[in-house]
Amino acid sequence: MKRLLVLGVIVGAGLIVTTAGLIGGQARGGAAAGLGPIGTIQKVTDRLYMIPGAGGNTAVFMTANGVVIVDTKLANNGQAILDQVKTVSNKPITHIINTHTHGDHTGSNMFFPASVDIVTHENTKANMERMDVFKDLANKQGLPDHTFKDKMTLLNGADTVDLYYFGPAHTNGDAFVVFRALRAMHAGDVFATRGQPLIDTNNGGSGVAYPDTIAKAVKTIKNVDTVIAGHTTTGPLKWQDFVDFGEFNRLFLEHARKSLQAGKTAEQAMADLKLPDKFKDYNLQGGRGGPGGNFNVIYQELQKK
Ligand SMILES: [Zn+2]
């Protein structure tokens, strides 16, 4: 009951932060943003599935010797994830990749046995070590076994998974996970939904770096058609959606700079934000940080410089 109340408050306020750090993710929009119960596994492409709900989207990748999963949702969803995986594979889970630290992407890590290799960006490991849930010695097995700095490749041949890091955005440890042979990527919460992203400055995120980080990803990552976003529950998106999302963040930042220079408040900046037609279905309502949305966060960053 308590959890339901907490979720209700979070969804209602569009706010993200809880003292427990359990929900660091995309609370806006409730079920649409993946906070409802765990959903049914969906096929993304050959050998790749996604499980929506109960936190961020979990990617499920079939390899020759097992199953690689990306992100483990909120706490206490391990068995439910495993039950969904079992509907498409009898093989064991060999690897967990966490796209970033938030508790709606790492929350069920400790359900899985210590033999499962957990891989994250090095900053994500450091961020996870600061979370209350991982400070408990009994939960150490949920912490990463391997980390990377700029790029890492797991497995080989048709099973190759490339992990990339391009700098701060949603946090300072956002991994882009590319299933090379499938031309598919899990973007984590750098691209959570088509709308304002959460910029978690407490975990090193940056609205000023955000568009550059996506631009580097767009420039460097080749041959991806299909993108699993962190929290959209209606199936995968396309590479062009990711490219457009980068442009959205670039335009947002440019507008923030101009508006700040013109002495406008964050609320005024939000009110006069004009975007090209292709962004008309983006969710700008009830945004991050109240009526000023991400302009509040970006102003603070710009004023520090
Ligand atoms: Zn997140």
Short mmCIF file of N, CA and C and ligand atoms in Angstrom, two decimals, residues 16 23-26 56 71 99-105 170-171 174 188-190 192 198 200 230-231, ligand 1:
data_model
loop_
_atom_site.label_atom_id
_atom_site.label_comp_id
_atom_site.label_asym_id
_atom_site.label_seq_id
_atom_site.Cartn_x
_atom_site.Cartn_y
_atom_site.Cartn_z
N ILE A 16 10.72 12.92 -9.59
CA ILE A 16 11.48 11.71 -9.78
C ILE A 16 12.17 11.25 -8.51
N ILE A 23 13.39 4.90 -7.25
CA ILE A 23 12.86 5.29 -8.54
C ILE A 23 13.63 6.49 -9.02
N GLY A 24 14.59 6.22 -9.87
CA GLY A 24 15.34 7.35 -10.37
C GLY A 24 14.92 7.65 -11.79
N GLY A 25 13.92 6.99 -12.24
CA GLY A 25 13.65 7.01 -13.67
C GLY A 25 12.54 7.92 -14.10
N GLN A 26 11.85 7.47 -15.06
CA GLN A 26 10.92 8.30 -15.77
C GLN A 26 9.54 8.11 -15.18
N GLY A 56 12.15 0.58 -16.19
CA GLY A 56 12.62 0.73 -17.57
C GLY A 56 12.42 -0.53 -18.39
N ASP A 71 19.04 -4.13 -18.29
CA ASP A 71 18.24 -3.46 -17.25
C ASP A 71 17.27 -4.43 -16.56
N THR A 99 22.04 0.02 -18.15
CA THR A 99 22.33 1.22 -18.93
C THR A 99 22.75 2.39 -18.06
N HIS A 100 22.29 2.40 -16.79
CA HIS A 100 22.68 3.46 -15.84
C HIS A 100 22.23 3.05 -14.45
N THR A 101 22.49 3.92 -13.49
CA THR A 101 22.38 3.55 -12.08
C THR A 101 20.96 3.44 -11.52
N HIS A 102 20.01 4.12 -12.13
CA HIS A 102 18.71 4.31 -11.47
C HIS A 102 18.02 3.01 -11.07
N GLY A 103 17.31 3.10 -9.93
CA GLY A 103 16.70 1.92 -9.33
C GLY A 103 15.60 1.28 -10.15
N ASP A 104 15.11 1.96 -11.16
CA ASP A 104 14.12 1.34 -12.04
C ASP A 104 14.80 0.63 -13.23
N HIS A 105 16.15 0.61 -13.20
CA HIS A 105 16.93 -0.12 -14.22
C HIS A 105 17.88 -1.14 -13.60
N HIS A 170 21.70 11.87 -19.35
CA HIS A 170 20.72 11.55 -18.29
C HIS A 170 21.46 11.40 -16.95
N THR A 171 22.60 10.71 -16.95
CA THR A 171 23.52 10.62 -15.80
C THR A 171 24.94 10.78 -16.37
N ASP A 174 25.86 6.75 -18.76
CA ASP A 174 24.85 6.18 -19.66
C ASP A 174 25.49 5.33 -20.75
N GLY A 188 18.69 3.18 -23.26
CA GLY A 188 18.53 3.55 -21.86
C GLY A 188 17.71 4.82 -21.72
N ASP A 189 17.95 5.55 -20.64
CA ASP A 189 17.15 6.75 -20.40
C ASP A 189 17.74 8.01 -20.99
N VAL A 190 18.86 7.90 -21.71
CA VAL A 190 19.27 9.05 -22.51
C VAL A 190 18.11 9.38 -23.46
N ALA A 192 14.57 8.18 -23.16
CA ALA A 192 13.58 7.40 -22.41
C ALA A 192 12.24 7.40 -23.11
N LEU A 198 14.75 13.27 -18.30
CA LEU A 198 15.19 13.61 -16.95
C LEU A 198 16.70 13.87 -17.01
N ASP A 200 19.54 14.08 -14.53
CA ASP A 200 19.80 13.79 -13.12
C ASP A 200 21.18 14.34 -12.74
N GLY A 230 14.27 3.91 -23.29
CA GLY A 230 14.26 3.51 -21.88
C GLY A 230 12.88 3.19 -21.34
N HIS A 231 11.88 3.96 -21.77
CA HIS A 231 10.55 3.81 -21.13
C HIS A 231 9.36 3.81 -22.07
ZN ZN B 1 16.92 6.71 -15.40
#
